[in-house]
Short mmCIF file of C-alpha atoms in Angstrom, two decimals:
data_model
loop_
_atom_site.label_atom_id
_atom_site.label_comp_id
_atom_site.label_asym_id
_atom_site.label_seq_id
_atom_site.Cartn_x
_atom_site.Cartn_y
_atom_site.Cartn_z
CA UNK A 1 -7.17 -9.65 -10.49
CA UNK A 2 -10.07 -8.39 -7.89
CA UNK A 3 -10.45 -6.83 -4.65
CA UNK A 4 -10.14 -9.85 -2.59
CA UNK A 5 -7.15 -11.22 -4.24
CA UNK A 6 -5.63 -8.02 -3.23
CA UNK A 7 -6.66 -7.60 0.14
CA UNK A 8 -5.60 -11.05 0.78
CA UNK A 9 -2.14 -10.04 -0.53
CA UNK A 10 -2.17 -7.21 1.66
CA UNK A 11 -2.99 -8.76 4.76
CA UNK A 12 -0.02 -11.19 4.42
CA UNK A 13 2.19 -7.70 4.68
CA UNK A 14 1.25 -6.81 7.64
CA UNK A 15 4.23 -5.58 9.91
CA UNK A 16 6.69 -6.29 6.96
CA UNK A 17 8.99 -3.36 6.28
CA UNK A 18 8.65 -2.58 2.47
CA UNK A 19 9.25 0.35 0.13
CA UNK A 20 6.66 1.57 -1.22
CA UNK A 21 6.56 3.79 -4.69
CA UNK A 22 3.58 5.60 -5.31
CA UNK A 23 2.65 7.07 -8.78
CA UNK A 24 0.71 10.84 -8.04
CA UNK A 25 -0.54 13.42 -10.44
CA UNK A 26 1.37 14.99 -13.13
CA UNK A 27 4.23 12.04 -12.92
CA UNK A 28 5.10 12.64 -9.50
CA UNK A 29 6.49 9.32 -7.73
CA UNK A 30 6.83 9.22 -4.70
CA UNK A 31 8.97 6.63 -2.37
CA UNK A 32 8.62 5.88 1.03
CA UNK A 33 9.38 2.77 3.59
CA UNK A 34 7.41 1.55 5.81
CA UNK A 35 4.76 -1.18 7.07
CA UNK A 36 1.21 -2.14 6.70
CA UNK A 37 -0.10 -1.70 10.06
CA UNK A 38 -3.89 -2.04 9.33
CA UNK A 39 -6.03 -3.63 6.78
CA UNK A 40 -10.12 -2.71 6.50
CA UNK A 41 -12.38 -3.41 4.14
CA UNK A 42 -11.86 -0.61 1.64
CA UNK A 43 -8.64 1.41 2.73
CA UNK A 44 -4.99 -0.23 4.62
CA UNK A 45 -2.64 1.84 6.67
CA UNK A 46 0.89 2.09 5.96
CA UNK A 47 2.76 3.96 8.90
CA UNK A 48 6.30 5.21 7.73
CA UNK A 49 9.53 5.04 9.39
CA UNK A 50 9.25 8.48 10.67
CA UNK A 51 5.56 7.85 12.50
CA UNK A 52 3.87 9.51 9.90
CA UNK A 53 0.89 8.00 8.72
CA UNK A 54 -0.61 7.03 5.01
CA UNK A 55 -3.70 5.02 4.24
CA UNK A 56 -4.42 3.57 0.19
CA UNK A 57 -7.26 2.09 -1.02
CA UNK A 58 -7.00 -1.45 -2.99
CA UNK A 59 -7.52 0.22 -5.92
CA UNK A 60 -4.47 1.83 -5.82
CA UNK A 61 -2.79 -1.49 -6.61
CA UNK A 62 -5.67 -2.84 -8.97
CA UNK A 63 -4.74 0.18 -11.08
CA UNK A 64 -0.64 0.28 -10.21
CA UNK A 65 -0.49 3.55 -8.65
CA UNK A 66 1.01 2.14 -5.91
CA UNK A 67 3.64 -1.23 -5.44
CA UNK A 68 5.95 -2.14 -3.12
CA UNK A 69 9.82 -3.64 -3.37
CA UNK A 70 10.33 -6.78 -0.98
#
């Protein structure tokens, strides 16, 4: 798997409502819904339900930190 598969993946998202579970320090997991609003060459931009805001890098899914649930 490499960076362009996974932006490619990514891009297809766009404006599809997801939830997302991200894997933080110390075991924390986080979940959230929301949609990929932007994609750029290094980083995408997920805005959540509640207007707020989070942006990932590709490597967060290269390395499974972060997936999303259809």
């Amino acid at each position: 798997m490499n960076i362009n598969y996974i932006r490619d993946k990514i891009f297809e998202q766009i404006n599809i409502k997801h939830l997302f579970i991200y894997k933080g320090n110390r075991n924390q997991v986080e979940k959230f819904e929301g949609e990929i609003v932007k994609c750029y060459s290094r980083i995408f931009i997920i805005k959540l339900l509640n207007g707020a805001i989070k942006t990932f890098s590709y490597n967060d899914f290269i390395i499974g930190n972060l997936y999303y649930v259809l």
